[in-house]
Coordinates of C-alpha atoms in Angstrom, one line a residue:
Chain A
X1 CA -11.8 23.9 -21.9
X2 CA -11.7 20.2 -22.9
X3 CA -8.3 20.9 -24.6
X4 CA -6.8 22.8 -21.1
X5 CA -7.9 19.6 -19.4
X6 CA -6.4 16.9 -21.9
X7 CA -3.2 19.0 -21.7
X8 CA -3.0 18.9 -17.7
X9 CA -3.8 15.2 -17.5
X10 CA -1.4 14.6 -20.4
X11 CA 1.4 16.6 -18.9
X12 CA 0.9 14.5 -15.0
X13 CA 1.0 11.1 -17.0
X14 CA 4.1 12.3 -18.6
X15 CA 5.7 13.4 -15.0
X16 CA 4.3 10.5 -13.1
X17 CA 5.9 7.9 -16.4
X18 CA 9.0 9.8 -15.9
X19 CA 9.0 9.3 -12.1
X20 CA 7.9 5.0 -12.7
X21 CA 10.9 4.8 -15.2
X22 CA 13.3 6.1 -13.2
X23 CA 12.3 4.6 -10.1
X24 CA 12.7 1.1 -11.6
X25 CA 16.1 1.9 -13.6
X26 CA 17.5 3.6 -10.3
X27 CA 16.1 0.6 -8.2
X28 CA 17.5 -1.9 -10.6
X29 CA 20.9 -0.3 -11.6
X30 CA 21.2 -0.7 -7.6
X31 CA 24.3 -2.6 -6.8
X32 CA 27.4 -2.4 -4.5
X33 CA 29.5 -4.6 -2.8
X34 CA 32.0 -4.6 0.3
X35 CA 34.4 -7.1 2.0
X36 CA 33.9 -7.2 5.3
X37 CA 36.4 -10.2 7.5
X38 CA 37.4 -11.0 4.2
X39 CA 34.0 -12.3 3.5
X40 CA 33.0 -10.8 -0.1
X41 CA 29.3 -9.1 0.7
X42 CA 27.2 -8.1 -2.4
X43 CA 23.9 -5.8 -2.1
X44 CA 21.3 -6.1 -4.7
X45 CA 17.7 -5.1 -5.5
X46 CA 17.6 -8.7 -6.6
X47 CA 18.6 -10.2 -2.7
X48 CA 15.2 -9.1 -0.9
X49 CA 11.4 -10.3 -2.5
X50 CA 10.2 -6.4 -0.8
X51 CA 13.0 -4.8 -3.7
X52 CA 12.2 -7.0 -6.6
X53 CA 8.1 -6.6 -5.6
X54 CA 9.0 -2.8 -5.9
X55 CA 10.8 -2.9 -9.6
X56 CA 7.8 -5.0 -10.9
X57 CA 5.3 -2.6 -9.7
X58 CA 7.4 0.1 -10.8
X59 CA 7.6 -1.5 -14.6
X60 CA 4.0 -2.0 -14.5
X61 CA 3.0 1.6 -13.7
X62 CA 5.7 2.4 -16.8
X63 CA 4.1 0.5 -19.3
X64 CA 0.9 1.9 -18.2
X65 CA 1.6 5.3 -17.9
X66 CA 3.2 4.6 -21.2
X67 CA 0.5 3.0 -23.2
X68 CA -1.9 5.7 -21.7
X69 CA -0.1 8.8 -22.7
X70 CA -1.1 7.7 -26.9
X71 CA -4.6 6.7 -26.1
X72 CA -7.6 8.7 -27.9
X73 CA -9.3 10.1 -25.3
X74 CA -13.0 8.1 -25.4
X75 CA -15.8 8.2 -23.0
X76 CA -15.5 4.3 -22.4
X77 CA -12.1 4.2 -22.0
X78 CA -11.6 7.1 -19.8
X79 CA -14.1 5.1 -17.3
X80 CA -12.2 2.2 -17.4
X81 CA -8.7 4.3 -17.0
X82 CA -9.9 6.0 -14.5
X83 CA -10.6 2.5 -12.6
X84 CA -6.8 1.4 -13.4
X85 CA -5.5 4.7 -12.4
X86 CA -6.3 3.6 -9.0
X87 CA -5.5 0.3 -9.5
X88 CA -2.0 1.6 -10.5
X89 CA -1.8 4.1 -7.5
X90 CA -2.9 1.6 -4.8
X91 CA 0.0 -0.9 -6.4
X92 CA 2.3 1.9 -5.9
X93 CA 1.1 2.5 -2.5
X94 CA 2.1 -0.9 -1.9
X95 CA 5.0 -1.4 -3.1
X96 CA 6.4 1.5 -1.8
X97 CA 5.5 0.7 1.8
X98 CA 6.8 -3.2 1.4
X99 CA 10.4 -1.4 0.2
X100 CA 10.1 1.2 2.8
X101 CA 9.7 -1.0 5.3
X102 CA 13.4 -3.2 4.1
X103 CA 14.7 0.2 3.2
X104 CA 14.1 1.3 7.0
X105 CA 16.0 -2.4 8.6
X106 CA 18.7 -1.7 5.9
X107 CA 19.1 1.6 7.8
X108 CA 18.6 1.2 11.1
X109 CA 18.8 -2.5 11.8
X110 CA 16.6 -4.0 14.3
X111 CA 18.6 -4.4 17.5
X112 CA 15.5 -6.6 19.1
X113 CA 16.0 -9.1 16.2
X114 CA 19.7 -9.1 15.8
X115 CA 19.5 -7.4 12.4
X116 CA 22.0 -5.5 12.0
X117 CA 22.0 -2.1 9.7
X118 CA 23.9 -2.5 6.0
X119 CA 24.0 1.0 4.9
X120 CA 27.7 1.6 6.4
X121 CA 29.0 -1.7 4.4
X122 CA 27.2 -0.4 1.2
X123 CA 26.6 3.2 1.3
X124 CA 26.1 3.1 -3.0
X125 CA 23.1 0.5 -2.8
X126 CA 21.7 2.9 -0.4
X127 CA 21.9 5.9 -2.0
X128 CA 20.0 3.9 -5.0
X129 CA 17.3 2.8 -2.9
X130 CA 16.8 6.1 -1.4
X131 CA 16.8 7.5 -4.6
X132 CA 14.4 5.1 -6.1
X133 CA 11.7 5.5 -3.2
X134 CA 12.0 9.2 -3.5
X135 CA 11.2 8.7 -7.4
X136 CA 8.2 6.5 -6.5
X137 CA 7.2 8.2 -3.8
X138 CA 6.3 11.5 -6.3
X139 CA 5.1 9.2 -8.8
X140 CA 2.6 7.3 -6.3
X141 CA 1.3 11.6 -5.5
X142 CA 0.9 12.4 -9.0
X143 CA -1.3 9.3 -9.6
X144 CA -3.2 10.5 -6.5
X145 CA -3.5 13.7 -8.0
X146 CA -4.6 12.6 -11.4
X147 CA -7.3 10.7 -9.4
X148 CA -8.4 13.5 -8.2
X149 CA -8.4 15.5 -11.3
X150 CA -9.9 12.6 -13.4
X151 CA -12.7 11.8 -10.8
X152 CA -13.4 15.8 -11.2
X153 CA -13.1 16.1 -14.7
X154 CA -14.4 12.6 -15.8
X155 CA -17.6 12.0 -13.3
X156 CA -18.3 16.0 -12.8
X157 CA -20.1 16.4 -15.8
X158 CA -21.8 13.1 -15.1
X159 CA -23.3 13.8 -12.1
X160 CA -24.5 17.2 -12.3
X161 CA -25.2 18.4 -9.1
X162 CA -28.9 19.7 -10.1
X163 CA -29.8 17.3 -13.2
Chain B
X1 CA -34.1 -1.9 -3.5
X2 CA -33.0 0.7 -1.3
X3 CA -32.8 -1.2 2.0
X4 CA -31.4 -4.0 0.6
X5 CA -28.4 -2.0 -0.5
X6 CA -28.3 -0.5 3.3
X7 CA -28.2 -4.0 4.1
X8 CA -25.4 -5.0 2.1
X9 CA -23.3 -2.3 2.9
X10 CA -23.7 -2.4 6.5
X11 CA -23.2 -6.1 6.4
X12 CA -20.0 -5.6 4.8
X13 CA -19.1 -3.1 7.2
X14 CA -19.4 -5.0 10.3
X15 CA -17.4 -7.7 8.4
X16 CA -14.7 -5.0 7.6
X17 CA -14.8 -3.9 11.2
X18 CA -14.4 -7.2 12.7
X19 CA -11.6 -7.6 10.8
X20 CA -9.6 -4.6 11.2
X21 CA -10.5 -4.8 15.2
X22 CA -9.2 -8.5 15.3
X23 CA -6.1 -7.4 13.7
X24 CA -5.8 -4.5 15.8
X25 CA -5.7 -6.8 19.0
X26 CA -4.2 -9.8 17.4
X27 CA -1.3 -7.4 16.9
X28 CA -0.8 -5.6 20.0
X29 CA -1.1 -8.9 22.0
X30 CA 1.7 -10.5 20.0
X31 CA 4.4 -11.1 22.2
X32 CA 6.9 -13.9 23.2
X33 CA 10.5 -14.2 24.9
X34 CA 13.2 -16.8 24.3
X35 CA 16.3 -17.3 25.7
X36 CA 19.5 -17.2 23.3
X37 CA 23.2 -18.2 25.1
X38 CA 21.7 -16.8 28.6
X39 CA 20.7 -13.5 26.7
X40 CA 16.8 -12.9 26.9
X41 CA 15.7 -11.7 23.7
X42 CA 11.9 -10.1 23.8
X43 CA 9.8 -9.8 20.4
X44 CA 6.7 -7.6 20.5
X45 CA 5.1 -5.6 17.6
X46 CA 6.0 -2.4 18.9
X47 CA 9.8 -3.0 18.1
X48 CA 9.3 -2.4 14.5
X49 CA 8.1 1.1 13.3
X50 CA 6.5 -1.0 10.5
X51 CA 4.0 -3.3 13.0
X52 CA 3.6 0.0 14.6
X53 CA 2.3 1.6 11.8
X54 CA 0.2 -1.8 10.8
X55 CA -1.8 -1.4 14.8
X56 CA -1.9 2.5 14.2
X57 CA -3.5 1.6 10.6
X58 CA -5.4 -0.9 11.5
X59 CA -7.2 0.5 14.6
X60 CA -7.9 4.0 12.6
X61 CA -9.6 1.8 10.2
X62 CA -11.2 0.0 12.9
X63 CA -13.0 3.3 14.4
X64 CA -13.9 4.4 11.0
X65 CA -15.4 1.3 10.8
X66 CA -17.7 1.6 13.9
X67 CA -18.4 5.3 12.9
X68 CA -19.9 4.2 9.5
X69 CA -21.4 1.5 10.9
X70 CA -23.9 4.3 12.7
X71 CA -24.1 7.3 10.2
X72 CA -27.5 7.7 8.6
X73 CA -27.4 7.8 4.7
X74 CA -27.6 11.3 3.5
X75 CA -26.6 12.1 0.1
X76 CA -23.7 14.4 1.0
X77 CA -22.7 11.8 3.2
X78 CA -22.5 8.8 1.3
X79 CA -20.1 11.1 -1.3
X80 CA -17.7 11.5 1.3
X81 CA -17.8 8.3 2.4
X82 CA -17.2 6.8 -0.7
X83 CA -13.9 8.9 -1.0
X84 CA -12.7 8.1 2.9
X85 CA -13.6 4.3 1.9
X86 CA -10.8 4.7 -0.9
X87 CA -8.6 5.9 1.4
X88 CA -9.1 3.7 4.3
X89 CA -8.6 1.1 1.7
X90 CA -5.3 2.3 0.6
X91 CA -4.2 2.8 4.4
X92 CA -4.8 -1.0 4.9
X93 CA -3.0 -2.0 1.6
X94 CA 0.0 0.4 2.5
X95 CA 0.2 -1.1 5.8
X96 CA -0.3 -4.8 5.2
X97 CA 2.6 -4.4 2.5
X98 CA 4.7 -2.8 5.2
X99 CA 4.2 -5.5 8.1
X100 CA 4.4 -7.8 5.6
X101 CA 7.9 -7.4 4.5
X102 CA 9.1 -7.3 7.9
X103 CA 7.4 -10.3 8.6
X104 CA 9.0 -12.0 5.7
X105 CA 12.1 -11.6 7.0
X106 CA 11.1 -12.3 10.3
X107 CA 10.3 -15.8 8.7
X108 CA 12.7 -16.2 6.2
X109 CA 15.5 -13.8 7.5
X110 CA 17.9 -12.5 4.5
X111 CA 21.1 -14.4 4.1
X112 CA 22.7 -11.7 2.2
X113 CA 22.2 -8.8 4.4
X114 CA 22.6 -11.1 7.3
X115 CA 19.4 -11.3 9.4
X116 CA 18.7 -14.6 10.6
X117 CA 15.4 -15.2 10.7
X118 CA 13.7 -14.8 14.3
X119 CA 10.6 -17.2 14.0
X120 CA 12.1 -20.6 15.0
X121 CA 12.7 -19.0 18.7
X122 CA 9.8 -17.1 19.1
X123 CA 6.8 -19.1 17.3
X124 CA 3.8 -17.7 19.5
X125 CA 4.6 -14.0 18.3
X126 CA 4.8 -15.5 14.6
X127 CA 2.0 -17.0 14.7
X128 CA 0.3 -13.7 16.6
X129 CA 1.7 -11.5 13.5
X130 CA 0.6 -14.2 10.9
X131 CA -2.7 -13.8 12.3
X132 CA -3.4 -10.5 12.4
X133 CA -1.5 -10.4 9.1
X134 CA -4.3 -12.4 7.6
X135 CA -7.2 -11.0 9.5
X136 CA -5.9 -7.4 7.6
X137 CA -6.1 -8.8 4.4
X138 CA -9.8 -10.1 4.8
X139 CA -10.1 -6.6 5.9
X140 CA -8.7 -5.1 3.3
X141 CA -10.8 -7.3 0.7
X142 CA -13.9 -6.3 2.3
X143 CA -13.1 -2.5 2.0
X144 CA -12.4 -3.2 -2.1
X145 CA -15.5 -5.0 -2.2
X146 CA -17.0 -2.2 -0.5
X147 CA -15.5 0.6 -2.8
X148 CA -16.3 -1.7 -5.8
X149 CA -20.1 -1.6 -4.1
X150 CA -20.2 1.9 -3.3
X151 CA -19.3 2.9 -6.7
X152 CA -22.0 1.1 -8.2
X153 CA -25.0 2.3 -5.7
X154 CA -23.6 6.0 -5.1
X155 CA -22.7 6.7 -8.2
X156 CA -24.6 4.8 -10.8
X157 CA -28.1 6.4 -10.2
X158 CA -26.5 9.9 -10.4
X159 CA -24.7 8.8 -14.1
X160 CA -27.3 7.4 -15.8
X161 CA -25.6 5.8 -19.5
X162 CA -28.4 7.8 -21.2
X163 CA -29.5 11.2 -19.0

């Protein structure tokens, strides 16, 4: 039984590493560039703060996700992981809505503010984006689910229901 | 012991709801015109899907809030509460990133991609979005302090370190 459960939370930390590293690589390989009135016009993850907030969270929740996957499983530090597994998933959360939120202007503009949308200019740095939002978007719901699973299998035996 | 832990919490409730109830109306009432080159040019939160969601967030929290406020504390209760505290708290931080990097660009604009920044002509609905910008974050503080809280009363009499 302890085994079955090691193996399920092992196997989500490996999908939800997978999705991290390949939402910051897809965010940070991001790059395209158009000329528009013979203005040269380069897009980058690197031009708005909301991007480069999203590849740091994104690296952090790598390394952790990393560094977790080869740690003994130990009652102490299972408490405090299960802490920094929402710590990670809220810092997902967040970063994902900051870049969402640019993602969206990029995409439709603002017409009220003047912005106008850059997605037509440079369709490849959108695709990225997309692509990297979708990636953190599925890692941000399997750190929700491994919340879940770790609050059940972590504090369940704990807090017996008649002790 | 008891009471005084009722105390606490409800205390940090109120706080939590004032906040979340100041942002909700700081927000809605932002608003402000300017002229540009005889063009009227209106800014008000609901012209960005991401202030949207930062009132719809902020106001759900808010009834929460007031709904806590006057629930009695029942065993059951307090377990479910502690989960919908987790998520009101990750509702907040989702939509304080959001507002946030709209706001920044509001303020800043983004050379690159073009967007002039909107502030210098319409400062009262800045300062409206700054506001209710900072009023979330205190709110969103309060709800970590509360989950931080909550943990420790709700769950550490039921996991004793030695049962």
């Amino acid at each position: 039984m302890a085994k079955t459960k090691r193996i399920i939370t092992i196997l989500l930390r490996l999908l939800a590493f997978g999705a991290t590293l390949s939402a910051t690589v897809v965010m940070v390989t991001s790059h395209d560039s158009a000329e528009v009135l013979n203005l040269k016009f380069t897009a980058d993850y690197n031009n708005s703060p909301s991007f480069k907030y999203y590849v740091i969270a994104e690296a952090i929740a790598s390394v952790y996700g990393l560094v977790t996957l080869f740690l003994s499983s130990k009652s102490l530090v299972d408490r405090l992981i299960v802490i920094l597994d929402v710590v990670i998933a809220m810092l997902l959360t967040s970063s994902i809505s900051a870049a969402l939120a640019v993602a969206e202007i990029g995409k439709r503009g603002n017409s009220h503010a003047g912005w106008l949308p850059i997605c037509d200019q440079v369709p490849k740095f959108c695709d990225h984006v997309t692509g990297a939002l979708i990636a953190g978007f599925a890692a941000a719901i399997l750190y929700l689910v491994l919340n879940l699973y770790s609050l059940h299998v972590v504090l369940a035996p704990l807090c017996p229901a008649k002790p």
